[in-house]
XYZ file of C-alpha atoms in Angstrom:
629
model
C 5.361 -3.907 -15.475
C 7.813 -5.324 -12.915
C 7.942 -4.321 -8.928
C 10.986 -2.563 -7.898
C 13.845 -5.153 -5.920
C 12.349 -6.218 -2.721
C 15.353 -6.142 -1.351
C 16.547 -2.851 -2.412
C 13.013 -1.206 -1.232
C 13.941 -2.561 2.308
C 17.232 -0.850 2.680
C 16.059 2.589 0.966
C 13.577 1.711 3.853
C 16.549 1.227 6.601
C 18.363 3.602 5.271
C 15.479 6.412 5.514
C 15.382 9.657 7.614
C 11.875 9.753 7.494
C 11.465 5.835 9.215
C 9.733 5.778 12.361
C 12.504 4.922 14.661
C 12.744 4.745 18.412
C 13.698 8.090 20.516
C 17.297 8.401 21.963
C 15.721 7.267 25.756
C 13.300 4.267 24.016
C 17.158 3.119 22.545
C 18.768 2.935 25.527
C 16.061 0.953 27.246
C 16.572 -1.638 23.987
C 20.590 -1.813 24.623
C 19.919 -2.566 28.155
C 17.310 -5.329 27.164
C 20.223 -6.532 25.151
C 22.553 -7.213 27.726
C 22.211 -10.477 29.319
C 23.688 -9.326 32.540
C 21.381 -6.123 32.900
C 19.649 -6.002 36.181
C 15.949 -5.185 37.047
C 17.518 -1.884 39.054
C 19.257 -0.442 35.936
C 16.142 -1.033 34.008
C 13.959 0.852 36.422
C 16.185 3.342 36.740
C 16.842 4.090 32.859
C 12.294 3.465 32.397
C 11.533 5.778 35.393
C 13.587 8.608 33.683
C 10.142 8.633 31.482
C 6.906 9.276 33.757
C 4.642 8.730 30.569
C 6.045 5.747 29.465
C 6.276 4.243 32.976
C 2.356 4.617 32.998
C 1.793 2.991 29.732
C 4.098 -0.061 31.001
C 2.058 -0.327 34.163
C -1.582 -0.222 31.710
C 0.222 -2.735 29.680
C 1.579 -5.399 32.176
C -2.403 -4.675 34.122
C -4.437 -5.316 31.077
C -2.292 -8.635 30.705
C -3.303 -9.600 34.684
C -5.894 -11.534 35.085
C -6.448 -12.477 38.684
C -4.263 -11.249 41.558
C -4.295 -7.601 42.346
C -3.172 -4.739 40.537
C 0.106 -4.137 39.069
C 1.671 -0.572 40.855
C 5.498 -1.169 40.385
C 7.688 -1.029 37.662
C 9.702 -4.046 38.890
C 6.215 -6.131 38.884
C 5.571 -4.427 35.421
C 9.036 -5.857 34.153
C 8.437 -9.631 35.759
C 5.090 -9.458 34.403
C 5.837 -8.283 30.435
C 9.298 -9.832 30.483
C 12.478 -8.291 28.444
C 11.335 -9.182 24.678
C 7.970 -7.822 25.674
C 9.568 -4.372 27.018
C 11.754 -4.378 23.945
C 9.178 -4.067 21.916
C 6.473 -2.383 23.644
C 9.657 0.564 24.502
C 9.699 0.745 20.071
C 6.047 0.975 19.621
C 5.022 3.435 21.994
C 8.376 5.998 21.336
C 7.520 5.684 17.617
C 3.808 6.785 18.464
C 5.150 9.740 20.623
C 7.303 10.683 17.687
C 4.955 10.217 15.187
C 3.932 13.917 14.931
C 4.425 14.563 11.029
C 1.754 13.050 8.800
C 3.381 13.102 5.530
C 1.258 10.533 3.806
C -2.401 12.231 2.823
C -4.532 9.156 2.303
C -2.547 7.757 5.225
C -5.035 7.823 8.688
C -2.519 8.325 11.533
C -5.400 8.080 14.162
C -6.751 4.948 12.789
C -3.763 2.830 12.482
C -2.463 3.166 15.744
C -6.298 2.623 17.126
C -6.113 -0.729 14.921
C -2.618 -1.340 16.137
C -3.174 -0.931 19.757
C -6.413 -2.998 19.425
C -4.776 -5.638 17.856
C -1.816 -5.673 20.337
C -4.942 -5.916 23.149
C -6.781 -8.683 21.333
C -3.824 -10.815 20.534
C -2.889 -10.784 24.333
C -6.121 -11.842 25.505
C -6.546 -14.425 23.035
C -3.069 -15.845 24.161
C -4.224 -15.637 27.276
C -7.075 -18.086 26.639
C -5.832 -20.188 24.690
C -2.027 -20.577 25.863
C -0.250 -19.392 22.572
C 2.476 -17.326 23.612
C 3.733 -15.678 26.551
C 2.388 -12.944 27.655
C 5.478 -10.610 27.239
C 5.713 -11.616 23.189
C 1.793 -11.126 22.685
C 0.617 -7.359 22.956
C 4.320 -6.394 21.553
C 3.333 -8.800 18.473
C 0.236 -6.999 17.881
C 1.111 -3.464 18.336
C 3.729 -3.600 16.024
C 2.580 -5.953 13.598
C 1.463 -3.225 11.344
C 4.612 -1.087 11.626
C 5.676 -1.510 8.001
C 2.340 0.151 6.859
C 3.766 3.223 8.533
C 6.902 3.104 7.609
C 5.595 3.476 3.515
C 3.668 5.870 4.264
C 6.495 8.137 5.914
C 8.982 7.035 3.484
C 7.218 6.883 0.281
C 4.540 9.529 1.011
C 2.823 10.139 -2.617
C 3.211 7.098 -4.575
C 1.619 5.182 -1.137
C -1.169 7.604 -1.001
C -2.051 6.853 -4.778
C -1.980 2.949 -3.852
C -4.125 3.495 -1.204
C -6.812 5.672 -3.229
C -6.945 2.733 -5.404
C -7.843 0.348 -2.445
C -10.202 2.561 -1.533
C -12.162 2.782 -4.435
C -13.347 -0.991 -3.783
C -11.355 -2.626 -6.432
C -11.444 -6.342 -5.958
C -7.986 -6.001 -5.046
C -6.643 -6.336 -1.787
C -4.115 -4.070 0.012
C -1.662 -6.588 0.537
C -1.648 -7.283 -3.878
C -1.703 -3.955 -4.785
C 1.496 -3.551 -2.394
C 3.260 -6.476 -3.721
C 2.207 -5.654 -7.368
C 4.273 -2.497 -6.633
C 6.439 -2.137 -4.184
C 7.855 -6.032 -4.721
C 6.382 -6.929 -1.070
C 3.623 -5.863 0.929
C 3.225 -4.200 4.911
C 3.188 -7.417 6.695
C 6.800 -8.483 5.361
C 8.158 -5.013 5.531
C 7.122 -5.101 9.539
C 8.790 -8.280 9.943
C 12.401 -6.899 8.489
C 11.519 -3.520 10.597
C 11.859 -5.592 13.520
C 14.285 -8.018 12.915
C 16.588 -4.728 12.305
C 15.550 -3.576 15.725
C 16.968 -6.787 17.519
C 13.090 -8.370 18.223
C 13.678 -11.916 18.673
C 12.540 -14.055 16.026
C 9.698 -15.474 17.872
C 8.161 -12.127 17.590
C 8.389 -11.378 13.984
C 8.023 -15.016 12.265
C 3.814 -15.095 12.775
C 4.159 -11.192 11.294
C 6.164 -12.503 8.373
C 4.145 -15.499 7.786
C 0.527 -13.800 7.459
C 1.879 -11.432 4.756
C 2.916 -14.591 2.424
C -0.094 -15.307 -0.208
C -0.127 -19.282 1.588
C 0.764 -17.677 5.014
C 3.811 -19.340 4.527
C 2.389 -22.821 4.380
C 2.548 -23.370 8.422
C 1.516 -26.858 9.240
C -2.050 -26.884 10.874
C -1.528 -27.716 14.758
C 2.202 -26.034 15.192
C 2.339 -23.337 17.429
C 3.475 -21.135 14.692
C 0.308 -21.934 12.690
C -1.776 -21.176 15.925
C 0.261 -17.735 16.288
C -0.351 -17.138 12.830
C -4.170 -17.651 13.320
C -4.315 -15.724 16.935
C -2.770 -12.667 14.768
C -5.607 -13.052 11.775
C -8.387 -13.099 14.177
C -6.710 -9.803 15.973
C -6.760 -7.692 13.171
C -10.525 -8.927 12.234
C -11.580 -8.222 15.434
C -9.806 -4.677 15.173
C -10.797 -4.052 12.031
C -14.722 -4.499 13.496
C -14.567 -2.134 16.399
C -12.500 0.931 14.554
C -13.126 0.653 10.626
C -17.194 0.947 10.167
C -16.864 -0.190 6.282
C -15.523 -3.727 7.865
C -19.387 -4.567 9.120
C -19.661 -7.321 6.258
C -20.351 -10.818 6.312
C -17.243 -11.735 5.179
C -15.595 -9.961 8.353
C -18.354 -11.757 10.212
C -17.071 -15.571 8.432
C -13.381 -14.359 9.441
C -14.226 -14.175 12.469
C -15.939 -17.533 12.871
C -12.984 -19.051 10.459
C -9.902 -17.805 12.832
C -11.510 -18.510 16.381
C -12.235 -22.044 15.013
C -8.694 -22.655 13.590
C -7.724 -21.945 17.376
C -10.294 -24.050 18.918
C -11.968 -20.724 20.649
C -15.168 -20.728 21.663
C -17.530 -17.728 19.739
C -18.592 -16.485 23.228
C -14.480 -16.172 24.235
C -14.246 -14.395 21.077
C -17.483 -11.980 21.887
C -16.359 -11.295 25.666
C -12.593 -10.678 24.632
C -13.777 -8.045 21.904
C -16.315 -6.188 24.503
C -13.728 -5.750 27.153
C -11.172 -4.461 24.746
C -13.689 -1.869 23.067
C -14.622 -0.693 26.862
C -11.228 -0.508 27.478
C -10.709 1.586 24.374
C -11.195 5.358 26.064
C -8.430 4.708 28.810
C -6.431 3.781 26.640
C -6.627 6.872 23.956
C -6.856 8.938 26.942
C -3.245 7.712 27.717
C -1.762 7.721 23.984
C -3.683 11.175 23.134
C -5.900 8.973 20.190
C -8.463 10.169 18.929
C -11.417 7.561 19.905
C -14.551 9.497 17.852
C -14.051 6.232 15.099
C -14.382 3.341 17.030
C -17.354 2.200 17.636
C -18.867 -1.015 20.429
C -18.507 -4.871 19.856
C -22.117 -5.170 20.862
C -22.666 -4.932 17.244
C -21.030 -8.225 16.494
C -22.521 -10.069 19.700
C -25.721 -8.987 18.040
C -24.959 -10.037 14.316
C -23.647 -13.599 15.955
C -26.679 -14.285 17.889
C -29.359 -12.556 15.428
C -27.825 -13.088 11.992
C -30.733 -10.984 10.211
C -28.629 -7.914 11.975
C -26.357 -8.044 9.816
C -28.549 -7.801 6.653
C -30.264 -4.865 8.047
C -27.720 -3.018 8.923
C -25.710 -3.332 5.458
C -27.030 -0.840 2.683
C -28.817 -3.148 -0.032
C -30.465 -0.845 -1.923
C -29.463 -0.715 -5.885
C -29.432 1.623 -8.769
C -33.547 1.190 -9.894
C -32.837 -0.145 -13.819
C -34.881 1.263 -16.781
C -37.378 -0.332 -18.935
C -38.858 -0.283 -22.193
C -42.584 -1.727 -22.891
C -43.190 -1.858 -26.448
C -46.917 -3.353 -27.297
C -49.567 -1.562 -29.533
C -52.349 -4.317 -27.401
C -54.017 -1.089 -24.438
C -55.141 -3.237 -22.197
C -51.994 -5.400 -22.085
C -50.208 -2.200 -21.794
C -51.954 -1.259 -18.481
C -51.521 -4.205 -17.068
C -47.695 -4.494 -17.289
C -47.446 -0.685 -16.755
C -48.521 -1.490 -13.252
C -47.316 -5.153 -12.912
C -43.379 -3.420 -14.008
C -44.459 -0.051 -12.121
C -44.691 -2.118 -9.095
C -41.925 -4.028 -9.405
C -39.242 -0.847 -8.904
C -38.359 -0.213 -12.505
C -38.153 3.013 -14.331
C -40.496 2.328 -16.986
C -40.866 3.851 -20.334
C -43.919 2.771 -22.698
C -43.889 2.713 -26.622
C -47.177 1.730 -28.585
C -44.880 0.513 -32.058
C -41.435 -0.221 -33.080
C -40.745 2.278 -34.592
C -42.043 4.601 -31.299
C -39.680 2.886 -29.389
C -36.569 3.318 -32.087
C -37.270 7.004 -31.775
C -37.302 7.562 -28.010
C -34.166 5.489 -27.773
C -32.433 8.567 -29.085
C -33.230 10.541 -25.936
C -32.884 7.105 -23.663
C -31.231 4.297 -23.552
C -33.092 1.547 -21.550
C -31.241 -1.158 -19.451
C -33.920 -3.950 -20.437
C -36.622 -4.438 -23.405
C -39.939 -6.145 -23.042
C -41.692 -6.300 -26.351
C -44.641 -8.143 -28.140
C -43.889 -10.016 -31.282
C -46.424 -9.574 -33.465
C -47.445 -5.612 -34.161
C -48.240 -3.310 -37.179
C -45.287 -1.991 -38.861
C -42.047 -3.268 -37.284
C -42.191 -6.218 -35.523
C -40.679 -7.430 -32.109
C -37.992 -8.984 -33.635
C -37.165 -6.627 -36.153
C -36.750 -3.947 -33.104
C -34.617 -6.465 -31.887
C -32.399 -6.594 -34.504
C -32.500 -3.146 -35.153
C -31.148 -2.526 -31.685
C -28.781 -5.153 -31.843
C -27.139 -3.654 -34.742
C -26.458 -0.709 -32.864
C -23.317 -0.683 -30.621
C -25.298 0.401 -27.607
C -27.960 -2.423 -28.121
C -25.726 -5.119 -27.692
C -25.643 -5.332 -23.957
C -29.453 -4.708 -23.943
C -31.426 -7.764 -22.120
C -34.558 -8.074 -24.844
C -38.082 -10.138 -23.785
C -40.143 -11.188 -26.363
C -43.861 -11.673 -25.142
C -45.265 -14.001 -28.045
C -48.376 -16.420 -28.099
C -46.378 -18.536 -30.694
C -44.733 -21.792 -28.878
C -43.491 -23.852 -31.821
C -39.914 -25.127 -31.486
C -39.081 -22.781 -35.361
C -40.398 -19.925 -33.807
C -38.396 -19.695 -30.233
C -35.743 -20.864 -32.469
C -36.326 -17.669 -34.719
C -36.842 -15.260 -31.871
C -33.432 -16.194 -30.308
C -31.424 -15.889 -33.747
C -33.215 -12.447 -33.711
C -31.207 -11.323 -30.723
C -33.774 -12.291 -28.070
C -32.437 -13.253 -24.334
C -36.035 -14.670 -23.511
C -39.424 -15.180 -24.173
C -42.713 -15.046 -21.743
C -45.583 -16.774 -23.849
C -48.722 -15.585 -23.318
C -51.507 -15.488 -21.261
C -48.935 -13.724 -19.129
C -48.180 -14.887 -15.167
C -46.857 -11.957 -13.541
C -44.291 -14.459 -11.516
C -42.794 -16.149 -14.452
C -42.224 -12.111 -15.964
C -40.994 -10.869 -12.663
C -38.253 -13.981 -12.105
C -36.725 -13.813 -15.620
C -36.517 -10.336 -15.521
C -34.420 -10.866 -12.337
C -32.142 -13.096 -14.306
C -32.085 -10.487 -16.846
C -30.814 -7.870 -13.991
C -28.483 -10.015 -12.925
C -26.617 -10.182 -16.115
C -27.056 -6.336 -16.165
C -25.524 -5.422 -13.118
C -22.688 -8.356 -13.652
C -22.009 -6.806 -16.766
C -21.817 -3.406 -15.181
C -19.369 -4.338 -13.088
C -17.435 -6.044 -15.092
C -16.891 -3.307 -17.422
C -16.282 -1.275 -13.971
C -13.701 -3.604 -12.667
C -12.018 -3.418 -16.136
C -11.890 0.290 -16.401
C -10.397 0.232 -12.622
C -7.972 -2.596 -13.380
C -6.771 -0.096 -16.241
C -6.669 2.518 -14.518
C -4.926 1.331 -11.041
C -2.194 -0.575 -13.883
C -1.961 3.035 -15.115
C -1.358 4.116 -11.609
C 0.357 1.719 -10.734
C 2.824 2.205 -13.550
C 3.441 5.717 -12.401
C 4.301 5.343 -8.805
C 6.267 2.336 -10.061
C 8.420 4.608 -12.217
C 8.851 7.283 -9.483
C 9.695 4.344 -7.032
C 12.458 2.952 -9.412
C 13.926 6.888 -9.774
C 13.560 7.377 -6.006
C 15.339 4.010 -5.362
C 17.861 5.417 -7.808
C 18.156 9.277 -7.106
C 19.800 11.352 -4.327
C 16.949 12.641 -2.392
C 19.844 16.134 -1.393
C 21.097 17.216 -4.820
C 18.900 15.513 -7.295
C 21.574 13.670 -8.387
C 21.753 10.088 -9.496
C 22.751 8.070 -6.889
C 25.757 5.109 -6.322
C 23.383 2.378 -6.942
C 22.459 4.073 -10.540
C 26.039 5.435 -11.252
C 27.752 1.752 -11.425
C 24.682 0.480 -13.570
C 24.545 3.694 -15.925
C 28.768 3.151 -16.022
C 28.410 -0.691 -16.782
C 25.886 -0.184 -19.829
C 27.846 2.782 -21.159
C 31.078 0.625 -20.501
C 28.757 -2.188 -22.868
C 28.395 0.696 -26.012
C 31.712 1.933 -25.923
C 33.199 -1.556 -26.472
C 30.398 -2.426 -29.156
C 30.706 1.083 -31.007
C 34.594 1.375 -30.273
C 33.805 4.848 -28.868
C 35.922 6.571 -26.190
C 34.113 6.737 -22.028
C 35.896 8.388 -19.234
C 35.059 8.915 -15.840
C 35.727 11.763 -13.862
C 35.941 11.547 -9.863
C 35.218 14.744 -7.746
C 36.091 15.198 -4.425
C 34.614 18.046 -2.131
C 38.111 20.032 -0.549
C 37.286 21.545 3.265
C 33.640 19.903 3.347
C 34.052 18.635 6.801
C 34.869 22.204 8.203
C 32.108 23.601 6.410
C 29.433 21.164 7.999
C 32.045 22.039 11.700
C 31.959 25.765 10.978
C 28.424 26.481 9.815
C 26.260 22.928 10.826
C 24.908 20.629 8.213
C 21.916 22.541 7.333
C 24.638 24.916 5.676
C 26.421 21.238 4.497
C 23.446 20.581 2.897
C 23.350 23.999 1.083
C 26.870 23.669 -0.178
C 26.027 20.003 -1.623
C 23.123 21.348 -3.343
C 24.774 24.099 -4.885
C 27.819 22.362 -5.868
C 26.199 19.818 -7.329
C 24.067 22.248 -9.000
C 26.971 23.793 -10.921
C 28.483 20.768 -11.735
C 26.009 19.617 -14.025
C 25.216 23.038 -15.862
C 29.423 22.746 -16.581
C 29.278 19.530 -17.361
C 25.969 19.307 -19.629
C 23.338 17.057 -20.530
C 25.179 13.721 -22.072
C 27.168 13.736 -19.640
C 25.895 12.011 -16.249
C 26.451 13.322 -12.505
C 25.998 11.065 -9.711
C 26.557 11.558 -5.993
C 28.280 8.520 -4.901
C 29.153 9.721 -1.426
C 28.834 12.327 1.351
C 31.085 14.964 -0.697
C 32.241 12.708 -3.764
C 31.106 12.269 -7.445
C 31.445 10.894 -10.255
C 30.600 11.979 -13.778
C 30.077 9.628 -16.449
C 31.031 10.925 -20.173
C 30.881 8.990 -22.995
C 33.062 10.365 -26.119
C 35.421 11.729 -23.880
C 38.960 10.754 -24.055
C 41.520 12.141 -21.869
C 42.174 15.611 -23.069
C 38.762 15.966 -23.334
C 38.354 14.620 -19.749
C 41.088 16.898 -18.652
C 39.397 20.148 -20.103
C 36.607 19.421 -18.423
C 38.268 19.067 -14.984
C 39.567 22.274 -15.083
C 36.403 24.281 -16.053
C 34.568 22.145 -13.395
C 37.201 23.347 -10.613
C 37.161 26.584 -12.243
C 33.669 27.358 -11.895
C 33.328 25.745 -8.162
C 35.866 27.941 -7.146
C 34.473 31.362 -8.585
C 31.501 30.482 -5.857
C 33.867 31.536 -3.145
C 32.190 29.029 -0.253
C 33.746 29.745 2.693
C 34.811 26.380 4.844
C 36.149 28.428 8.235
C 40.156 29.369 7.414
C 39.627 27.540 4.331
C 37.694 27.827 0.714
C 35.422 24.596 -0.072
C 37.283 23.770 -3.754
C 36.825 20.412 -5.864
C 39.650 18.115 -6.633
C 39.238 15.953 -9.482
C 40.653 12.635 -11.330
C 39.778 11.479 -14.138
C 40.714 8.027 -16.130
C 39.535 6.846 -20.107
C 38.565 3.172 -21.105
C 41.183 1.332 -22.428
C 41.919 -2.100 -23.921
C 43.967 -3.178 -21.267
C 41.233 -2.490 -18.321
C 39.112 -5.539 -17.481
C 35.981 -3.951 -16.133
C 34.828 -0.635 -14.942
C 36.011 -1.082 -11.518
C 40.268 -0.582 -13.109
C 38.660 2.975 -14.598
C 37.478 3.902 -11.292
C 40.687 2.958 -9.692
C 42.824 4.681 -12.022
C 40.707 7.895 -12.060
C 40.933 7.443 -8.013
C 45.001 7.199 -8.502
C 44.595 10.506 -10.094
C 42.586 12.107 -7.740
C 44.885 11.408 -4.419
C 47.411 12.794 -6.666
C 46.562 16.003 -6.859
C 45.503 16.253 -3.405
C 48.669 15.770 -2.070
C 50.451 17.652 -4.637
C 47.873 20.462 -3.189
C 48.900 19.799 0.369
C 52.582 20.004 -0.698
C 51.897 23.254 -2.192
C 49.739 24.600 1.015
């Protein structure tokens, strides 16, 4: 299973009506930061044309102050934050004011501009302290550092919501992986090209680009790039602690302790930055209409750093209990490891023979087996190979409790099928701790199966949203209709056969008449309609072998192999026949087809001198139509 070309998934990206992309007003703030010559006067007059966004500068450029007094001016704002920084903070605000159509179900809207904003907060304070970057590059870094995430799930709705249900299901994989296993790259990179296409100097993007790379991009320790890098890591851990609940782990907790010291910042930096910003939070949702119910305090991390046995209470240990078996015909050793096992949290089921126990494994399966050796009947080791023999024994962890201590015998008993022995007298300890080894390889083995059965399932999955990325990356999202990217790769290979099976291929080129006036006279929702149903009939004329593609705004081309030219010809005039017989009105004029239409020959080189010829053909006719007008 291969990902779909990187590069191709970034311009379907580009390319997409459904990217988050900056409003008409947010653009013309960018062009102005564009201009080297643009003055501080046109830039407050083109930001004070937007009230809201003129308060969200000013919370910006204040959160970023740290002595002084307030700041109360746009002008201040702007010295303060800087163009780059107003570039980008103009994009990621005016995409979160637009951002009003949730198209992505697993996708949480709330959350990720919550994490985004926090992160955007956290990097600028931790530049702050520890001189990294300026202070107009850092919050724009961290707000939209996490753009391409948002830009999948608008633009790629279903297949992203199926990678993400996979994440969530705790597979050992990470977000990142599962992206690149797909999609050919994951968020991080995708954010970096989103910005690089929106004119965001390079400064701001590189750190983004380099902490989606598996090696994060192998940036030298000490460089200021590495030290960006690093700032940005410990930004989204610290995010990812005050608005994502599931994140209280100790591995969040060794992030956390890992980044600050890559940056040389002290713990109690880290713990003061993180409490300001989370009692900052509720202004700030106020002012971007968030929903704050999911965050929650950093006190919880001050306490897990200075009381570590926090952290341990606060997770959720408990376990699935594990069933046992007791097989031994001896009462009084019965009773006492009924209650010594009882005690010791297991679901316990008792047997007084072998053959006992055989039976009530029909009706239940335990997860462990502790059995005497010697006993009338069947004997401990003859269970044990009876259940071994079985393919739900197998996995069974089996205890022999024997008096016998001579090298033959252990030797025997573990032959048998036996994981361990206890010799007897019995000391509860010595049962208790190699049962615990016993669980171990139980629940290891558990989850090991589990992870298999996910791995299988999310390739599964995976293989699916794959396949509907490759047709989406290769379909007209209008008409249905393959697309130009699949047309000269479906015309290449059939180009291949006809030459190998000396078969005839034409191609037939189909040119909407009066389109514009349509989409002039009627809008382009009509435009649309017209497409739709043109390209509709077109392929119930021209049938199944043959291949329609929409190669343009109002052109085709359909791929035939077997025809020659009559053939071709035929078909040219039922296609124009039946277009026309739909009587679409374009204003003064009738929306027809034109068509040319050109066959393979010897003397052609490539597919390109087919196109050409059948595009020779086509201006023909047009003008011999004009002539005729």
């Amino acid at each position: 299973m291969s990902a779909p070309d990187k590069n191709v998934l970034i311009k379907r990206v580009l390319s997409s009506a459904e990217l988050p992309s900056p409003s008409a007003s947010a653009m013309r703030i960018i062009q102005l930061t564009n201009d080297d010559n643009v003055s501080i006067r046109e830039l407050e007059r083109a930001i004070s044309a937007d009230p809201a966004f003129v308060a969200k500068l000013l919370k910006v450029a204040n959160s970023a102050r740290t002595t002084g007094r307030a700041v109360v001016s746009i002008k201040e704002a702007l010295m303060m934050v800087g163009l780059p920084g107003l570039r980008a903070i103009v994009i990621g605000f005016s995409i979160l004011e637009h951002d009003q159509k949730p198209r992505c179900k697993a996708f949480d809207y709330n959350r990720f501009w919550l994490h985004s904003l926090l992160v955007g907060l956290s990097f600028q304070a931790i530049s702050t302290r520890v001189r990294l970057a300026a202070l107009d590059e850092a919050f724009s870094i961290g707000l939209l550092a996490n753009i391409g995430s948002l830009a999948l799930a608008s633009v790629f709705p279903e297949p992203y919501a199926k990678l993400l249900d996979h994440v969530n299901k705790k597979t050992n994989l990470t977000l990142e992986q599962v992206e690149t296993d797909t999609l050919g790259l994951n968020h991080w990179e995708l954010s970096a090209e989103l910005l690089r296409s929106w004119g965001i100097p390079s400064v701001l993007y590189a750190p983004i680009e380099a902490y989606g790379l598996p090696d994060k991009g192998s940036l030298i320790s000490g460089s200021r790039e590495y030290g960006l890098l690093s700032a940005l890591a410990l930004s989204n851990v610290m995010a990812d602690l005050i608005c994502n609940k599931e994140a209280r782990t100790a591995e969040k907790i060794s992030d956390l302790n890992l980044w600050s010291a890559r940056i040389s910042l002290e713990m109690t930096q880290v713990l003061d930055i993180g409490l300001q910003i989370s009692e900052s939070l509720p202004a700030w949702s106020s002012l971007l209409n968030l929903d704050p119910s999911s965050w929650m305090n950093f006190e919880w991390v001050t306490e897990v750093i200075n009381s570590p046995d926090v952290l341990s209470k606060s997770l959720d240990t408990s376990q699935e209990k594990l069933t046992l078996m007791l097989v031994d015909d001896e009462k009084s050793t019965r009773l006492l490891l009924t209650e010594i096992l009882q005690n010791a949290g297991y679901n316990l089921i008792v047997a007084t023979t072998g053959e006992e126990a055989l039976c009530m494994m029909n009706d239940s399966r335990p997860d462990l087996l502790v059995t005497d050796w010697v006993m009338p009947g069947m004997s401990g080791l003859e269970l044990i190979q009876k259940i071994r023999s079985a393919p739900w024994g197998k996995s069974m962890f089996t205890l022999v409790l024997t008096a016998k201590s001579e090298e033959d015998h252990l030797v025997e008993s573990f032959e048998a099928g036996t994981n361990d022995y206890v010799p007897k007298p019995i000391k509860e300890r010595v049962l208790l701790s190699r049962l615990k080894a016993g669980e171990r390889m139980i629940r290891y083995q558990r989850e090991t199966a589990r992870q298999y059965k996910e791995v299988h399932e999310l390739a599964a999955e995976l293989s699916d949203s794959n396949r509907k990325l490759q047709e989406l990356s290769m379909t007209d999202s209008l008409t249905g209709c393959s697309n130009r990217r699949f047309a000269i790769e479906h015309l290449e290979q059939a180009w291949g056969k006809s030459s190998r099976m000396s078969e005839p291929l034409s191609c037939l080129v189909i040119d909407l008449d009066w389109f514009k006036q349509v989409n002039d006279f009627y809008g382009h929702e009509r435009g649309d309609e017209v497409l739709q149903l043109i390209a509709k009939t077109l392929k119930t004329v021209a049938g199944p072998r043959n291949e329609l593609c929409r190669v343009g705004g109002d052109e085709f081309w359909l791929i035939c192999p077997g025809f020659d030219e009559t053939k071709s010809h035929i078909l040219a005039e039922k296609l124009r026949d039946a277009v026309a017989k739909l009587n679409i009105s374009a204003g003064s004029q009738q929306c027809t087809i034109t068509v040319g239409y050109a066959e393979k020959k010897d003397e052609m080189p490539d597919v390109r001198s087919m196109i050409r010829k059948a595009d020779q053909l086509l201006y023909l006719r047009k003008r011999e139509a004009k002539a005729n007008r």
